[in-house]
Amino acid sequence: MTSPAGAFAWLPYLPMDIPRGGSASEIAGSELRAGFQALGIAEEPRIRPEGSSESYELVRKDGVITVRGGRQGVLYGAYRLLALLACGRSLPEGVQKPFYPLRMLNHWDNMDGGVERGYAGHSLFFRNNRVFFDPLRIHRYARMLSSVGINAVSLNNVNVIPPMDLLVTGEALAEASKIADILRLYGIRMLLTVDFSLPVRMGLATADPLNAEVIRFWADRAEEVCKVIPDLVGFLVKADSEHRPGPFTYGRSHDEGANMLARALKPYGGMLFWRCFVYNCRQDWRDSTTDRPRAAYDHYAPLDGRFDENVVLQIKNGPLDFQVREPVSPLLLSMPHTRKALELQLAQEYTGQQIDLFYLAGQWQDVFEVMSPEKVSCISAVSNLGSSPNWTGHDLAQANLYAYGRTAWTGRSDPRAYAEEWAEQTFPSAAGKITKLLLASPGVYEKYAAPLGLGFMVNPSNHYGPSPDGYEYARWGTYHRADRDAVGVDRGKSGTGFTAQYSADLAEIYGDPKRCPDKLLLFFHRLKYGHVMADGRTLLQRIYDDHFEGAEEAESLREQWRALHGLVPEDVYDRVLARFDMQVSNAKEWRDVINSFFFRFSGVPDEKGRKIWN
Ligand code: GCV
């Protein structure tokens, strides 16, 4: 058996020799012909492009399957048809259209070829401080994204470090436009991340957004960029966040900064994506009144209605920072007069770094349970891709990209359905068991790394493995404040008041330890170790139990994988097994370090007498 990975992730039966030109409907035609042949389907595929939309319809009549749709829609229809046929599913009735018009992937790639929070090799776009790419790989990348409906990508990191700030100028821009030329064939448009202080870097005295020269500077920049990449979606900006420059430097507000850039892009139909990950990253740990999860809402909610219509506020799913478990960011639920985008993270920064298995679709389902998908007008996700031959480092992490594409297309997360579809297309002989592994994975990781909403016990900087005090006396505002009696932060009325950022109903639920879901208990509350949970266990016993169980369940995941020997390609089997080995030892480390941490503080032993190191 040969590995599908490296050729084409979830459509491994398609040829390596992919189309390198033509219109979307020509590409759709050749993909369909090759796919039908590989699947041994005798029916005749037909493509009928009409109009310019992204929608499509799949019609089967008299032995002929027709993909009808807009210019780009026919390509989506072709890929969807192949997926459905490969999974043996029936064709959907009626016109299929995407829920979100913009379905974005944000890379955090640096120009030196590194990837911030990247766990799958190098950048696909940059090397040695230049734009550098393999065109065939970019075709495959674009095809993979298009096959799940992703239609916009930003290539460069939101932390814009020189010389990446010059990507919107001269030669670097011309080179980047060659990537845009390939992406366009597959219906994917580009965004570029810009540095707010670029005017200063390019010789101006200031980057003040109200300064006339600065306004002219950005108008010129937008004109040049949009001349070279005429279908550019727009710019993405991280401002006044984690030491990045922004309007605060000049005594200006975020709406003034964002609107100035949006107005520069407006003549070209461009949009400005402005990230809301803004908080005090110089907090003193002794200060217990500042509460980082409050920050985004406190900064932005008062500005509702002050942003131009081509500004989109891009907001992380949770109020803290892509932790294993967080409530939905209250900012996503507010600002009715502002366009918003939901930002997810496929890069598994806090969720196992593509070493430990963590299928993310359940997290997104939780988001949509609280936030109706219409609350935001676009969706984006931080990429988990890199130069690794299998794209994602951990072969099974591809399922996260697949599930994200489907979520962005449908506007809802259906973890089981997306896992099944991906596994059936990618590893048909082991699909059921792989689906089971994927679905079990987040619960296992959560037990050993972050039960009950307890976040940021990770090693500082690299964010892998346990270090319960690693951030406790640091300036990042990520404290759990464990002592000999209790752990957690009271974020309710009697505490930091964070719960007041939600509707009264939600604030009531989250603010009451009896009604707050267990999974978020320590996110919202400071509780004594002896606090009795709904199931009769004490809080501390539950912490111990979860860590012991999580480590055991990690071993069970590895055993389940071992049972797949011979059912998946040998190289995939070996690679994934090696990752499970690392996961098992990581889980043990979490179990021992965290249990010892709480035992040493509390002096309370495990009821079941299991080993806790002292
Ligand atoms: C790109 C977290 C990550 C950073 C990231 C930041 C952000 O703090 O650790 O690597 O920076 O989020 O989303 O801007």
mmCIF file of N, CA and C in Angstrom, residues 202-289:
data_model
loop_
_atom_site.group_PDB
_atom_site.id
_atom_site.type_symbol
_atom_site.label_atom_id
_atom_site.label_comp_id
_atom_site.label_asym_id
_atom_site.label_seq_id
_atom_site.Cartn_x
_atom_site.Cartn_y
_atom_site.Cartn_z
ATOM 1 N N MET A 202 9.411 53.343 6.302
ATOM 2 C CA MET A 202 9.699 53.793 4.940
ATOM 3 C C MET A 202 9.968 55.300 4.872
ATOM 4 N N GLY A 203 10.344 55.880 6.023
ATOM 5 C CA GLY A 203 10.894 57.236 5.988
ATOM 6 C C GLY A 203 10.013 58.341 6.517
ATOM 7 N N LEU A 204 8.747 58.079 6.838
ATOM 8 C CA LEU A 204 7.911 59.153 7.386
ATOM 9 C C LEU A 204 8.222 59.364 8.865
ATOM 10 N N ALA A 205 7.862 60.531 9.376
ATOM 11 C CA ALA A 205 8.176 60.832 10.776
ATOM 12 C C ALA A 205 7.215 60.140 11.730
ATOM 13 N N THR A 206 6.076 59.706 11.237
ATOM 14 C CA THR A 206 5.044 59.168 12.113
ATOM 15 C C THR A 206 4.207 58.123 11.357
ATOM 16 N N ALA A 207 3.464 57.321 12.133
ATOM 17 C CA ALA A 207 2.469 56.429 11.523
ATOM 18 C C ALA A 207 1.084 56.790 12.067
ATOM 19 N N ASP A 208 0.964 58.012 12.604
ATOM 20 C CA ASP A 208 -0.308 58.492 13.159
ATOM 21 C C ASP A 208 -1.415 58.378 12.087
ATOM 22 N N PRO A 209 -2.473 57.640 12.379
ATOM 23 C CA PRO A 209 -3.477 57.406 11.343
ATOM 24 C C PRO A 209 -4.244 58.659 10.916
ATOM 25 N N LEU A 210 -4.140 59.757 11.679
ATOM 26 C CA LEU A 210 -4.844 60.968 11.263
ATOM 27 C C LEU A 210 -3.929 61.953 10.529
ATOM 28 N N ASN A 211 -2.680 61.585 10.380
ATOM 29 C CA ASN A 211 -1.722 62.458 9.700
ATOM 30 C C ASN A 211 -1.914 62.350 8.175
ATOM 31 N N ALA A 212 -1.949 63.512 7.513
ATOM 32 C CA ALA A 212 -2.260 63.524 6.076
ATOM 33 C C ALA A 212 -1.241 62.728 5.258
ATOM 34 N N GLU A 213 0.024 62.844 5.625
ATOM 35 C CA GLU A 213 1.057 62.113 4.862
ATOM 36 C C GLU A 213 0.901 60.603 5.031
ATOM 37 N N VAL A 214 0.525 60.209 6.266
ATOM 38 C CA VAL A 214 0.327 58.777 6.533
ATOM 39 C C VAL A 214 -0.866 58.266 5.720
ATOM 40 N N ILE A 215 -1.909 59.068 5.683
ATOM 41 C CA ILE A 215 -3.108 58.684 4.920
ATOM 42 C C ILE A 215 -2.722 58.509 3.443
ATOM 43 N N ARG A 216 -1.938 59.433 2.938
ATOM 44 C CA ARG A 216 -1.506 59.341 1.537
ATOM 45 C C ARG A 216 -0.603 58.113 1.325
ATOM 46 N N PHE A 217 0.262 57.891 2.298
ATOM 47 C CA PHE A 217 1.178 56.738 2.202
ATOM 48 C C PHE A 217 0.380 55.445 2.014
ATOM 49 N N TRP A 218 -0.635 55.259 2.870
ATOM 50 C CA TRP A 218 -1.385 53.996 2.786
ATOM 51 C C TRP A 218 -2.241 53.933 1.513
ATOM 52 N N ALA A 219 -2.706 55.100 1.072
ATOM 53 C CA ALA A 219 -3.475 55.105 -0.184
ATOM 54 C C ALA A 219 -2.568 54.641 -1.325
ATOM 55 N N ASP A 220 -1.328 55.114 -1.329
ATOM 56 C CA ASP A 220 -0.373 54.705 -2.374
ATOM 57 C C ASP A 220 -0.062 53.220 -2.276
ATOM 58 N N ARG A 221 0.110 52.752 -1.013
ATOM 59 C CA ARG A 221 0.422 51.322 -0.801
ATOM 60 C C ARG A 221 -0.715 50.447 -1.358
ATOM 61 N N ALA A 222 -1.947 50.842 -0.978
ATOM 62 C CA ALA A 222 -3.101 50.049 -1.401
ATOM 63 C C ALA A 222 -3.199 50.049 -2.925
ATOM 64 N N GLU A 223 -2.906 51.206 -3.505
ATOM 65 C CA GLU A 223 -2.998 51.283 -4.966
ATOM 66 C C GLU A 223 -1.978 50.341 -5.612
ATOM 67 N N GLU A 224 -0.743 50.395 -5.105
ATOM 68 C CA GLU A 224 0.293 49.539 -5.706
ATOM 69 C C GLU A 224 -0.062 48.052 -5.529
ATOM 70 N N VAL A 225 -0.446 47.697 -4.312
ATOM 71 C CA VAL A 225 -0.727 46.281 -4.046
ATOM 72 C C VAL A 225 -1.897 45.807 -4.919
ATOM 73 N N CYS A 226 -2.926 46.628 -5.001
ATOM 74 C CA CYS A 226 -4.115 46.184 -5.749
ATOM 75 C C CYS A 226 -3.887 46.220 -7.260
ATOM 76 N N LYS A 227 -2.913 46.981 -7.709
ATOM 77 C CA LYS A 227 -2.549 46.934 -9.129
ATOM 78 C C LYS A 227 -1.898 45.586 -9.434
ATOM 79 N N VAL A 228 -1.059 45.148 -8.514
ATOM 80 C CA VAL A 228 -0.311 43.909 -8.730
ATOM 81 C C VAL A 228 -1.187 42.678 -8.441
ATOM 82 N N ILE A 229 -2.022 42.792 -7.415
ATOM 83 C CA ILE A 229 -2.936 41.679 -7.085
ATOM 84 C C ILE A 229 -4.365 42.240 -7.110
ATOM 85 N N PRO A 230 -4.969 42.311 -8.278
ATOM 86 C CA PRO A 230 -6.237 43.038 -8.390
ATOM 87 C C PRO A 230 -7.385 42.426 -7.592
ATOM 88 N N ASP A 231 -7.306 41.137 -7.314
ATOM 89 C CA ASP A 231 -8.412 40.526 -6.559
ATOM 90 C C ASP A 231 -8.063 40.365 -5.077
ATOM 91 N N LEU A 232 -7.107 41.151 -4.604
ATOM 92 C CA LEU A 232 -6.729 41.087 -3.177
ATOM 93 C C LEU A 232 -7.980 41.248 -2.301
ATOM 94 N N VAL A 233 -8.100 40.404 -1.271
ATOM 95 C CA VAL A 233 -9.238 40.559 -0.352
ATOM 96 C C VAL A 233 -9.029 41.809 0.489
ATOM 97 N N GLY A 234 -7.807 42.022 0.920
ATOM 98 C CA GLY A 234 -7.532 43.195 1.735
ATOM 99 C C GLY A 234 -6.329 42.970 2.634
ATOM 100 N N PHE A 235 -6.246 43.776 3.690
ATOM 101 C CA PHE A 235 -5.149 43.666 4.647
ATOM 102 C C PHE A 235 -5.669 43.089 5.960
ATOM 103 N N LEU A 236 -4.752 42.416 6.653
ATOM 104 C CA LEU A 236 -5.038 41.890 7.990
ATOM 105 C C LEU A 236 -4.042 42.552 8.945
ATOM 106 N N VAL A 237 -4.522 43.008 10.098
ATOM 107 C CA VAL A 237 -3.641 43.775 10.997
ATOM 108 C C VAL A 237 -3.766 43.320 12.450
ATOM 109 N N LYS A 238 -2.622 43.154 13.072
ATOM 110 C CA LYS A 238 -2.555 42.961 14.523
ATOM 111 C C LYS A 238 -1.955 44.249 15.075
ATOM 112 N N ALA A 239 -2.741 45.027 15.771
ATOM 113 C CA ALA A 239 -2.265 46.344 16.220
ATOM 114 C C ALA A 239 -2.422 46.478 17.725
ATOM 115 N N ASP A 240 -1.470 47.148 18.345
ATOM 116 C CA ASP A 240 -1.498 47.374 19.799
ATOM 117 C C ASP A 240 -1.710 46.073 20.556
ATOM 118 N N SER A 241 -1.064 45.036 20.116
ATOM 119 C CA SER A 241 -1.237 43.730 20.727
ATOM 120 C C SER A 241 0.118 43.061 20.823
ATOM 121 N N GLU A 242 0.456 42.594 22.013
ATOM 122 C CA GLU A 242 1.703 41.872 22.230
ATOM 123 C C GLU A 242 2.883 42.600 21.583
ATOM 124 N N HIS A 243 3.029 43.847 21.930
ATOM 125 C CA HIS A 243 4.160 44.681 21.499
ATOM 126 C C HIS A 243 4.120 45.085 20.026
ATOM 127 N N ARG A 244 3.056 44.813 19.321
ATOM 128 C CA ARG A 244 2.968 45.301 17.940
ATOM 129 C C ARG A 244 2.552 46.770 17.963
ATOM 130 N N PRO A 245 3.035 47.541 16.985
ATOM 131 C CA PRO A 245 2.625 48.948 16.941
ATOM 132 C C PRO A 245 1.144 49.082 16.582
ATOM 133 N N GLY A 246 0.579 50.235 16.908
ATOM 134 C CA GLY A 246 -0.826 50.464 16.581
ATOM 135 C C GLY A 246 -1.214 51.890 16.869
ATOM 136 N N PRO A 247 -2.472 52.220 16.727
ATOM 137 C CA PRO A 247 -2.903 53.614 16.911
ATOM 138 C C PRO A 247 -2.671 54.159 18.315
ATOM 139 N N PHE A 248 -2.633 53.286 19.341
ATOM 140 C CA PHE A 248 -2.430 53.787 20.709
ATOM 141 C C PHE A 248 -1.122 54.587 20.830
ATOM 142 N N THR A 249 -0.112 54.172 20.066
ATOM 143 C CA THR A 249 1.178 54.880 20.111
ATOM 144 C C THR A 249 0.988 56.374 19.835
ATOM 145 N N TYR A 250 -0.048 56.686 19.034
ATOM 146 C CA TYR A 250 -0.234 58.085 18.628
ATOM 147 C C TYR A 250 -1.446 58.716 19.312
ATOM 148 N N GLY A 251 -1.884 58.054 20.385
ATOM 149 C CA GLY A 251 -3.042 58.586 21.104
ATOM 150 C C GLY A 251 -4.331 58.456 20.315
ATOM 151 N N ARG A 252 -4.361 57.555 19.347
ATOM 152 C CA ARG A 252 -5.580 57.377 18.522
ATOM 153 C C ARG A 252 -6.302 56.105 18.926
ATOM 154 N N SER A 253 -7.539 55.982 18.473
ATOM 155 C CA SER A 253 -8.337 54.823 18.854
ATOM 156 C C SER A 253 -8.277 53.751 17.757
ATOM 157 N N HIS A 254 -8.777 52.580 18.087
ATOM 158 C CA HIS A 254 -8.723 51.497 17.115
ATOM 159 C C HIS A 254 -9.615 51.767 15.907
ATOM 160 N N ASP A 255 -10.724 52.423 16.093
ATOM 161 C CA ASP A 255 -11.551 52.721 14.916
ATOM 162 C C ASP A 255 -10.830 53.725 14.023
ATOM 163 N N GLU A 256 -10.119 54.664 14.617
ATOM 164 C CA GLU A 256 -9.389 55.626 13.771
ATOM 165 C C GLU A 256 -8.293 54.913 12.974
ATOM 166 N N GLY A 257 -7.618 53.979 13.609
ATOM 167 C CA GLY A 257 -6.561 53.242 12.908
ATOM 168 C C GLY A 257 -7.135 52.356 11.815
ATOM 169 N N ALA A 258 -8.168 51.609 12.157
ATOM 170 C CA ALA A 258 -8.726 50.656 11.192
ATOM 171 C C ALA A 258 -9.395 51.381 10.030
ATOM 172 N N ASN A 259 -10.151 52.434 10.340
ATOM 173 C CA ASN A 259 -10.865 53.137 9.259
ATOM 174 C C ASN A 259 -9.893 53.775 8.267
ATOM 175 N N MET A 260 -8.770 54.278 8.777
ATOM 176 C CA MET A 260 -7.808 54.907 7.861
ATOM 177 C C MET A 260 -7.322 53.872 6.838
ATOM 178 N N LEU A 261 -6.993 52.667 7.314
ATOM 179 C CA LEU A 261 -6.510 51.644 6.376
ATOM 180 C C LEU A 261 -7.652 51.167 5.460
ATOM 181 N N ALA A 262 -8.840 51.064 6.023
ATOM 182 C CA ALA A 262 -9.987 50.603 5.222
ATOM 183 C C ALA A 262 -10.279 51.582 4.097
ATOM 184 N N ARG A 263 -10.135 52.871 4.397
ATOM 185 C CA ARG A 263 -10.414 53.884 3.360
ATOM 186 C C ARG A 263 -9.381 53.818 2.237
ATOM 187 N N ALA A 264 -8.151 53.437 2.588
ATOM 188 C CA ALA A 264 -7.129 53.290 1.541
ATOM 189 C C ALA A 264 -7.495 52.140 0.598
ATOM 190 N N LEU A 265 -8.110 51.103 1.163
ATOM 191 C CA LEU A 265 -8.431 49.911 0.352
ATOM 192 C C LEU A 265 -9.756 50.054 -0.397
ATOM 193 N N LYS A 266 -10.596 50.929 0.074
ATOM 194 C CA LYS A 266 -11.967 51.008 -0.428
ATOM 195 C C LYS A 266 -12.081 51.172 -1.957
ATOM 196 N N PRO A 267 -11.286 52.059 -2.572
ATOM 197 C CA PRO A 267 -11.438 52.229 -4.025
ATOM 198 C C PRO A 267 -11.254 50.923 -4.795
ATOM 199 N N TYR A 268 -10.620 49.956 -4.198
ATOM 200 C CA TYR A 268 -10.342 48.693 -4.910
ATOM 201 C C TYR A 268 -11.239 47.562 -4.405
ATOM 202 N N GLY A 269 -12.235 47.927 -3.623
ATOM 203 C CA GLY A 269 -13.139 46.901 -3.075
ATOM 204 C C GLY A 269 -12.485 46.092 -1.971
ATOM 205 N N GLY A 270 -11.384 46.590 -1.408
ATOM 206 C CA GLY A 270 -10.653 45.818 -0.390
ATOM 207 C C GLY A 270 -11.262 45.930 1.009
ATOM 208 N N MET A 271 -10.971 44.956 1.821
ATOM 209 C CA MET A 271 -11.473 44.932 3.195
ATOM 210 C C MET A 271 -10.309 44.975 4.181
ATOM 211 N N LEU A 272 -10.613 45.449 5.356
ATOM 212 C CA LEU A 272 -9.575 45.556 6.380
ATOM 213 C C LEU A 272 -9.975 44.666 7.559
ATOM 214 N N PHE A 273 -9.163 43.671 7.824
ATOM 215 C CA PHE A 273 -9.417 42.759 8.948
ATOM 216 C C PHE A 273 -8.541 43.213 10.113
ATOM 217 N N TRP A 274 -9.195 43.521 11.208
ATOM 218 C CA TRP A 274 -8.508 44.123 12.361
ATOM 219 C C TRP A 274 -8.678 43.177 13.535
ATOM 220 N N ARG A 275 -7.575 42.618 14.006
ATOM 221 C CA ARG A 275 -7.691 41.603 15.064
ATOM 222 C C ARG A 275 -7.961 42.246 16.430
ATOM 223 N N CYS A 276 -8.737 41.552 17.216
ATOM 224 C CA CYS A 276 -9.142 42.105 18.524
ATOM 225 C C CYS A 276 -8.407 41.460 19.690
ATOM 226 N N PHE A 277 -7.297 40.817 19.422
ATOM 227 C CA PHE A 277 -6.520 40.154 20.468
ATOM 228 C C PHE A 277 -5.655 41.207 21.165
ATOM 229 N N VAL A 278 -6.324 42.080 21.908
ATOM 230 C CA VAL A 278 -5.645 43.216 22.530
ATOM 231 C C VAL A 278 -5.823 43.105 24.039
ATOM 232 N N TYR A 279 -4.735 43.130 24.766
ATOM 233 C CA TYR A 279 -4.805 43.019 26.225
ATOM 234 C C TYR A 279 -3.513 43.575 26.800
ATOM 235 N N ASN A 280 -3.491 43.697 28.115
ATOM 236 C CA ASN A 280 -2.276 44.192 28.751
ATOM 237 C C ASN A 280 -1.269 43.048 28.891
ATOM 238 N N CYS A 281 -0.256 43.047 28.054
ATOM 239 C CA CYS A 281 0.723 41.964 28.128
ATOM 240 C C CYS A 281 1.917 42.352 29.010
ATOM 241 N N ARG A 282 1.659 43.361 29.838
ATOM 242 C CA ARG A 282 2.701 43.731 30.815
ATOM 243 C C ARG A 282 2.110 43.752 32.220
ATOM 244 N N GLN A 283 1.141 42.924 32.431
ATOM 245 C CA GLN A 283 0.449 42.929 33.721
ATOM 246 C C GLN A 283 1.376 42.448 34.833
ATOM 247 N N ASP A 284 1.232 43.055 35.995
ATOM 248 C CA ASP A 284 1.966 42.580 37.168
ATOM 249 C C ASP A 284 1.115 41.491 37.818
ATOM 250 N N TRP A 285 1.711 40.349 38.122
ATOM 251 C CA TRP A 285 0.929 39.235 38.666
ATOM 252 C C TRP A 285 0.299 39.563 40.006
ATOM 253 N N ARG A 286 0.841 40.581 40.676
ATOM 254 C CA ARG A 286 0.266 40.962 41.978
ATOM 255 C C ARG A 286 -1.068 41.682 41.793
ATOM 256 N N ASP A 287 -1.285 42.201 40.602
ATOM 257 C CA ASP A 287 -2.512 42.953 40.311
ATOM 258 C C ASP A 287 -3.637 41.965 39.988
ATOM 259 N N SER A 288 -4.596 41.849 40.927
ATOM 260 C CA SER A 288 -5.653 40.864 40.685
ATOM 261 C C SER A 288 -6.937 41.522 40.197
ATOM 262 N N THR A 289 -6.882 42.817 39.887
ATOM 263 C CA THR A 289 -8.108 43.453 39.387
ATOM 264 C C THR A 289 -8.149 43.415 37.849
#
